[in-house]
Every structure is written in C-alpha cells, then in structure tokens.
Amino acid sequence: MNLEELLKLLTDLEKSTLERTFWRILDYLLEWVPQILMAIAIAVVAFLVARMLRRFVRRQMARTAASPAIIALLSNLLYSAILLGGLFFILGLFGLDKTVTSLLAGAGIVGLALGFALKDLAAGYISGVLLAIIRPFEINDVIEVSGHMGVVTGIGMWKTVIENFDGQSIMIPNNQVFSGALVNYSRNGKRRIEVRVGVAYDTDLRRAERVAREALEQIESRLTDEPVEVFFTNFGASSIDCVTRVWIPYPEGGLYFAVQHEVVVRIKAAFDAADITIPFPIRTIVMDDNSRDSAGSQS
C-alpha cells in the first residue's frame, strides 16, 4: 500500500466516523425533542407569569403607600421564586433535579456558615423589611432610639439615619431600632413641656398657682385645647416645689427648646411682678445652749 492509498483510507474512515457521530447526535436530539419543546414552553410561560405578577404586586402595594424599598423587595422575590420554580420543572424533564438538589444541599451548608458570619447584617436587613411593613415612623418624624434622639432623614433596608439636634447624622442598624425601645414624638402630633419651679414657704400657693397659669396661657405656640397644668408636688429643702406643664404641636409647631425657654422666662417675669419669691437653697442651723458654750470656749 502506497502513501496515496493510505491517505484515501484514512479520509474514508474519517468520513464514516463523522457520519456515524452526526446520526447519533441527530437521533439523540430527536429523542429529546418533546422535552426540549416542553422546556422552552415552560420557560416562556414562567417568564410571562413572573413578569405579570411582579407588575400586579407593585401596583397593588403602591396603593397602600408602602415603602418603595419593600415594594421592590417583595415583587422581585416573587419574580425570582416563579423563575426558579420554572427552572426546577425544566431540570426535572431532563432528570437533573436530583443533581441540582444535591448541589443546593451543599450550597445550603455553605450558606449556613455564611449566615453565622453575617448574622448581624442579615438581622438588620430582616428588621428593615419588618420596619417597612409596620412603619412605626416616617421621614421627618422625631424619634428616640438606642439613646439617640433626632429627626429621621433616611430609612434604608439595613440602617435608619437620624439627625440629632446638634446637626450630627447618626446611622442606627435596623435590628437595634426594631428590637429596642422606640419613642416617636411625632406620632400623636403633640408633646408636653414640663418645667419645675419652687416658691418660698410663706407664699400664698393659690395665688402663685393662678399667676403661673395666667402667664403660661399667654404662650402663643401652645395647644389651646390642652389645659395649662400647675401642681404643687413636694415640700423641698428650701421651697415648696411646683410642676408646670404645657402642650405644643410637635414637631410642626414651635421648637421644643424655644417654648421651654419661654415657659421659664414667663414664670420668672410673672413671679417677679407678683412679688413671689423663688428662693435660693437655704440651710438653717439650730444650736442649743451646750453647743453655744462649746463654740464660745473654742473661740
């Protein structure tokens, strides 16, 4: 056999091998044509249904004035869940569902380890979702949480941002906001201002009460549908103690500290005009005869 005949034999062998391979692939494809067509149909239906339901959920939740962040989160979760369901159905057609389940089990172990490592971040994210649903406060509300008080300037999925009255921006993780004690000063639209003052023991208390009440009733920024309160509460060391209370619209009305300042100024001016004394701390020392003799001998 010469070289030319050898090359011809190899060419014929290659052609026959390629032909057999082609027909095998074609037979395989023809065997799986129904599954392939079904998989394409399932993918199209899953995509259309997921897209339609995502739009529906967004429209319905937008009517409830829900947070845009929670609307996007829930609608995208539903969209992804439907697509994943369609994917698992398609894999089941080709007998790959068990393989994928095994892979997901392994991924679950890895995810569990990551969950322990990122538990604080995950807790903050879940708390953000719950805060968006419950909505205990809104933007521009005045709140106090974790020892910080200020105006809410941002509500995120992981953190809440407030600006305190010193102009500082404070970021608080949502898990602390959700699990801790939260005070919302804007929820009821009003806030009480309480100022304590003392009067001398020889003061006519009924007259002092009337003078203080008339002075506080002149504050323009107070809530007129809430009464001014003046109570004598205690016999102090050098004075009879009094508590005065007024209500203001909050936070839309006058600033809390400005009104508190006005309360103090008006009470002081009214007491001065009525000749009512706000005493300094006084200590009275009583000495018996033995004490006087002892003091005299020492001098």
Short mmCIF file of C-alpha atoms in Angstrom, two decimals:
data_model
loop_
_atom_site.label_atom_id
_atom_site.label_comp_id
_atom_site.label_asym_id
_atom_site.label_seq_id
_atom_site.Cartn_x
_atom_site.Cartn_y
_atom_site.Cartn_z
CA MET A 1 0.00 0.00 0.00
CA ASN A 2 1.48 3.27 -1.11
CA LEU A 3 1.08 6.63 0.61
CA GLU A 4 -1.74 7.78 -1.64
CA GLU A 5 -3.84 4.71 -0.85
CA LEU A 6 -3.20 5.16 2.91
CA LEU A 7 -4.40 8.77 2.82
CA LYS A 8 -7.54 7.75 0.93
CA LEU A 9 -8.28 5.04 3.51
CA LEU A 10 -7.90 7.48 6.40
CA THR A 11 -10.16 10.00 4.66
CA ASP A 12 -12.88 7.40 4.12
CA LEU A 13 -12.58 6.31 7.77
CA GLU A 14 -12.88 9.91 8.98
CA LYS A 15 -15.96 10.50 6.84
CA SER A 16 -17.64 7.36 8.12
CA THR A 17 -16.86 8.30 11.75
CA LEU A 18 -18.22 11.81 11.31
CA GLU A 19 -21.30 10.44 9.62
CA ARG A 20 -21.95 7.98 12.42
CA THR A 21 -21.41 10.73 15.02
CA PHE A 22 -23.79 13.05 13.20
CA TRP A 23 -26.53 10.45 13.04
CA ARG A 24 -26.07 9.59 16.71
CA ILE A 25 -26.44 13.25 17.69
CA LEU A 26 -29.47 13.59 15.45
CA ASP A 27 -31.09 10.51 16.97
CA TYR A 28 -30.38 11.87 20.44
CA LEU A 29 -31.90 15.23 19.60
CA LEU A 30 -34.95 13.64 18.01
CA GLU A 31 -35.41 11.55 21.13
CA TRP A 32 -35.36 14.71 23.34
CA VAL A 33 -37.35 16.97 21.02
CA PRO A 34 -40.55 16.72 23.12
CA GLN A 35 -38.66 17.58 26.32
CA ILE A 36 -36.83 20.46 24.64
CA LEU A 37 -40.05 21.92 23.27
CA MET A 38 -41.72 21.49 26.66
CA ALA A 39 -38.78 23.18 28.38
CA ILE A 40 -38.98 26.15 26.03
CA ALA A 41 -42.72 26.43 26.61
CA ILE A 42 -42.28 26.26 30.40
CA ALA A 43 -39.54 28.91 30.32
CA VAL A 44 -41.70 31.28 28.27
CA VAL A 45 -44.77 30.76 30.48
CA ALA A 46 -42.76 31.15 33.70
CA PHE A 47 -41.18 34.36 32.44
CA LEU A 48 -44.52 35.86 31.36
CA VAL A 49 -46.30 34.86 34.57
CA ALA A 50 -43.47 36.16 36.77
CA ARG A 51 -43.38 39.45 34.93
CA MET A 52 -47.17 39.86 35.07
CA LEU A 53 -47.38 39.06 38.79
CA ARG A 54 -44.49 41.40 39.59
CA ARG A 55 -46.30 44.28 37.92
CA PHE A 56 -49.56 43.34 39.67
CA VAL A 57 -47.91 43.25 43.11
CA ARG A 58 -46.21 46.60 42.54
CA ARG A 59 -49.48 48.25 41.51
CA GLN A 60 -51.42 46.83 44.45
CA MET A 61 -48.78 47.70 47.04
CA ALA A 62 -48.36 51.20 45.62
CA ARG A 63 -52.00 51.86 46.54
CA THR A 64 -51.24 51.13 50.19
CA ALA A 65 -48.48 53.78 50.26
CA ALA A 66 -45.95 51.13 51.20
CA SER A 67 -42.25 51.90 51.18
CA PRO A 68 -40.71 51.76 47.67
CA ALA A 69 -37.93 49.59 49.09
CA ILE A 70 -40.33 46.95 50.41
CA ILE A 71 -42.37 47.04 47.18
CA ALA A 72 -39.25 46.36 45.12
CA LEU A 73 -38.06 43.67 47.52
CA LEU A 74 -41.30 41.66 47.64
CA SER A 75 -42.05 41.97 43.93
CA ASN A 76 -38.54 40.86 42.98
CA LEU A 77 -38.68 37.95 45.45
CA LEU A 78 -41.92 36.76 43.85
CA TYR A 79 -40.44 37.19 40.37
CA SER A 80 -37.34 35.18 41.28
CA ALA A 81 -39.36 32.45 43.03
CA ILE A 82 -41.51 31.85 39.93
CA LEU A 83 -38.48 31.70 37.65
CA LEU A 84 -36.71 29.28 39.99
CA GLY A 85 -39.82 27.10 40.09
CA GLY A 86 -39.88 27.00 36.31
CA LEU A 87 -36.17 26.16 36.22
CA PHE A 88 -36.62 23.21 38.59
CA PHE A 89 -39.53 21.95 36.49
CA ILE A 90 -37.37 22.10 33.35
CA LEU A 91 -34.49 20.29 35.05
CA GLY A 92 -36.92 17.60 36.14
CA LEU A 93 -37.82 16.95 32.49
CA PHE A 94 -34.18 16.05 31.80
CA GLY A 95 -33.70 14.08 35.00
CA LEU A 96 -31.35 16.63 36.53
CA ASP A 97 -33.49 17.63 39.50
CA LYS A 98 -31.74 15.25 41.92
CA THR A 99 -28.32 16.52 40.88
CA VAL A 100 -29.40 20.11 41.44
CA THR A 101 -30.93 19.17 44.80
CA SER A 102 -27.58 17.72 45.90
CA LEU A 103 -25.79 20.88 44.79
CA LEU A 104 -28.29 23.03 46.67
CA ALA A 105 -27.80 20.92 49.80
CA GLY A 106 -24.07 21.59 49.62
CA ALA A 107 -24.72 25.25 48.98
CA GLY A 108 -27.04 25.27 51.99
CA ILE A 109 -24.20 24.19 54.27
CA VAL A 110 -22.02 26.97 52.90
CA GLY A 111 -24.92 29.38 53.27
CA LEU A 112 -25.38 28.33 56.90
CA ALA A 113 -21.74 29.10 57.64
CA LEU A 114 -22.03 32.46 55.92
CA GLY A 115 -25.24 33.10 57.84
CA PHE A 116 -23.43 32.79 61.16
CA ALA A 117 -20.69 35.08 59.91
CA LEU A 118 -23.14 37.69 58.59
CA LYS A 119 -25.93 37.25 61.14
CA ASP A 120 -25.86 40.91 62.22
CA LEU A 121 -26.13 42.10 58.63
CA ALA A 122 -28.94 39.63 57.95
CA ALA A 123 -30.74 40.65 61.15
CA GLY A 124 -30.52 44.29 60.10
CA TYR A 125 -31.89 43.50 56.66
CA ILE A 126 -34.81 41.44 58.02
CA SER A 127 -35.55 44.15 60.58
CA GLY A 128 -35.59 46.69 57.75
CA VAL A 129 -38.24 44.64 55.96
CA LEU A 130 -40.35 44.43 59.14
CA LEU A 131 -39.96 48.17 59.79
CA ALA A 132 -41.08 48.89 56.23
CA ILE A 133 -44.20 46.78 56.82
CA ILE A 134 -45.06 48.02 60.33
CA ARG A 135 -43.92 51.62 59.69
CA PRO A 136 -43.56 52.87 63.29
CA PHE A 137 -42.13 56.15 61.98
CA GLU A 138 -41.80 58.18 58.79
CA ILE A 139 -39.28 60.55 57.27
CA ASN A 140 -39.10 63.83 59.28
CA ASP A 141 -40.51 62.20 62.43
CA VAL A 142 -38.71 62.97 65.69
CA ILE A 143 -37.74 59.69 67.37
CA GLU A 144 -35.56 58.45 70.19
CA VAL A 145 -33.90 55.04 69.92
CA SER A 146 -30.77 53.44 71.39
CA GLY A 147 -30.10 56.59 73.40
CA HIS A 148 -30.18 58.83 70.32
CA MET A 149 -32.85 61.45 69.59
CA GLY A 150 -33.32 63.32 66.33
CA VAL A 151 -35.19 63.76 63.08
CA VAL A 152 -35.46 60.77 60.74
CA THR A 153 -33.71 61.64 57.48
CA GLY A 154 -33.41 58.20 55.88
CA ILE A 155 -34.92 54.72 56.18
CA GLY A 156 -32.92 52.00 54.44
CA MET A 157 -33.13 48.23 54.30
CA TRP A 158 -30.21 47.87 56.72
CA LYS A 159 -30.00 51.12 58.66
CA THR A 160 -32.03 54.13 59.79
CA VAL A 161 -30.44 57.58 59.65
CA ILE A 162 -31.40 60.35 62.07
CA GLU A 163 -30.04 63.86 62.52
CA ASN A 164 -29.76 64.91 66.14
CA PHE A 165 -30.28 68.45 67.38
CA ASP A 166 -26.53 69.10 67.27
CA GLY A 167 -26.62 68.63 63.48
CA GLN A 168 -24.88 65.24 63.56
CA SER A 169 -26.01 62.39 61.29
CA ILE A 170 -26.38 59.09 63.17
CA MET A 171 -26.77 55.71 61.44
CA ILE A 172 -28.51 53.07 63.58
CA PRO A 173 -28.73 49.42 62.45
CA ASN A 174 -32.34 48.41 61.90
CA ASN A 175 -32.06 45.41 64.22
CA GLN A 176 -31.38 47.84 67.09
CA VAL A 177 -34.29 50.03 66.01
CA PHE A 178 -36.65 47.06 65.78
CA SER A 179 -35.63 45.27 68.98
CA GLY A 180 -35.02 48.30 71.22
CA ALA A 181 -37.36 50.77 72.88
CA LEU A 182 -38.56 53.32 70.33
CA VAL A 183 -40.14 56.68 71.19
CA ASN A 184 -41.90 58.52 68.37
CA TYR A 185 -42.54 62.11 69.44
CA SER A 186 -44.35 62.90 66.18
CA ARG A 187 -46.88 60.07 66.24
CA ASN A 188 -49.57 61.99 68.18
CA GLY A 189 -48.63 65.40 66.79
CA LYS A 190 -48.10 66.96 70.22
CA ARG A 191 -45.64 66.98 73.10
CA ARG A 192 -45.75 68.12 76.69
CA ILE A 193 -43.24 70.55 78.16
CA GLU A 194 -42.66 70.26 81.89
CA VAL A 195 -40.83 72.87 83.96
CA ARG A 196 -40.28 72.68 87.73
CA VAL A 197 -40.01 75.72 89.98
CA GLY A 198 -40.03 76.38 93.72
CA VAL A 199 -41.66 79.14 95.79
CA ALA A 200 -40.91 80.34 99.30
CA TYR A 201 -42.69 78.71 102.23
CA ASP A 202 -44.56 81.92 103.12
CA THR A 203 -46.08 82.17 99.60
CA ASP A 204 -49.84 82.09 99.06
CA LEU A 205 -49.94 78.90 96.97
CA ARG A 206 -53.35 79.57 95.41
CA ARG A 207 -52.17 82.96 94.23
CA ALA A 208 -48.88 81.53 92.91
CA GLU A 209 -50.80 78.85 91.03
CA ARG A 210 -53.07 81.45 89.43
CA VAL A 211 -50.15 83.71 88.45
CA ALA A 212 -48.22 80.85 86.85
CA ARG A 213 -51.25 79.58 84.93
CA GLU A 214 -52.14 83.03 83.58
CA ALA A 215 -48.53 83.56 82.47
CA LEU A 216 -48.35 80.25 80.61
CA GLU A 217 -51.73 80.69 78.95
CA GLN A 218 -50.25 83.65 77.06
CA ILE A 219 -47.80 81.42 75.13
CA GLU A 220 -49.00 81.63 71.52
CA SER A 221 -47.43 78.42 70.25
CA ARG A 222 -49.05 76.13 72.84
CA LEU A 223 -52.04 73.89 72.11
CA THR A 224 -55.10 75.75 73.34
CA ASP A 225 -57.24 72.61 73.50
CA GLU A 226 -54.93 71.22 76.20
CA PRO A 227 -55.11 72.93 79.61
CA VAL A 228 -52.14 74.52 81.32
CA GLU A 229 -51.33 72.46 84.42
CA VAL A 230 -49.82 73.80 87.64
CA PHE A 231 -49.30 71.40 90.56
CA PHE A 232 -47.54 71.79 93.89
CA THR A 233 -45.92 68.44 94.47
CA ASN A 234 -43.45 68.47 97.33
CA PHE A 235 -42.05 70.23 100.40
CA GLY A 236 -38.47 70.79 99.37
CA ALA A 237 -35.44 71.68 101.45
CA SER A 238 -35.82 75.42 100.83
CA SER A 239 -39.04 75.75 98.80
CA ILE A 240 -42.41 74.27 98.02
CA ASP A 241 -41.89 72.57 94.68
CA CYS A 242 -44.21 73.17 91.75
CA VAL A 243 -44.58 71.46 88.35
CA THR A 244 -45.91 73.41 85.34
CA ARG A 245 -46.97 71.73 82.10
CA VAL A 246 -47.99 73.00 78.66
CA TRP A 247 -48.61 71.13 75.40
CA ILE A 248 -47.28 72.18 72.00
CA PRO A 249 -47.86 70.87 68.46
CA TYR A 250 -44.86 68.73 67.64
CA PRO A 251 -42.78 68.74 65.55
CA GLU A 252 -44.74 71.01 63.19
CA GLY A 253 -45.12 73.76 65.79
CA GLY A 254 -42.56 75.84 67.66
CA LEU A 255 -39.27 74.27 68.60
CA TYR A 256 -39.34 72.37 71.87
CA PHE A 257 -36.41 74.17 73.46
CA ALA A 258 -37.66 77.58 72.34
CA VAL A 259 -41.01 77.04 74.04
CA GLN A 260 -39.33 75.59 77.11
CA HIS A 261 -37.25 78.77 77.26
CA GLU A 262 -40.41 80.88 77.00
CA VAL A 263 -42.04 78.97 79.86
CA VAL A 264 -39.11 79.71 82.17
CA VAL A 265 -38.95 83.38 81.15
CA ARG A 266 -42.70 83.94 81.61
CA ILE A 267 -42.84 82.24 85.01
CA LYS A 268 -39.88 84.27 86.28
CA ALA A 269 -41.33 87.55 84.99
CA ALA A 270 -44.80 86.81 86.38
CA PHE A 271 -43.45 85.83 89.82
CA ASP A 272 -41.28 88.94 89.96
CA ALA A 273 -44.25 91.15 89.07
CA ALA A 274 -46.41 89.45 91.72
CA ASP A 275 -43.62 89.67 94.32
CA ILE A 276 -43.44 85.87 94.60
CA THR A 277 -40.03 84.67 95.71
CA ILE A 278 -38.16 81.80 94.06
CA PRO A 279 -35.80 81.02 96.96
CA PHE A 280 -32.17 80.01 96.90
CA PRO A 281 -31.23 76.84 98.76
CA ILE A 282 -31.26 77.73 102.49
CA ARG A 283 -29.84 75.76 105.40
CA THR A 284 -30.98 76.61 108.93
CA ILE A 285 -28.64 75.61 111.76
CA VAL A 286 -30.22 75.26 115.22
CA MET A 287 -27.81 75.34 118.16
CA ASP A 288 -28.70 74.52 121.77
CA ASP A 289 -27.07 76.12 124.84
CA ASN A 290 -24.39 73.45 125.15
CA SER A 291 -23.38 73.99 121.54
CA ARG A 292 -23.13 77.76 122.09
CA ASP A 293 -20.98 77.32 125.22
CA SER A 294 -18.75 74.90 123.39
CA ALA A 295 -18.38 77.27 120.45
CA GLY A 296 -17.62 80.21 122.80
CA SER A 297 -14.91 78.34 124.69
CA GLN A 298 -13.22 77.37 121.45
CA SER A 299 -13.14 80.99 120.33
#
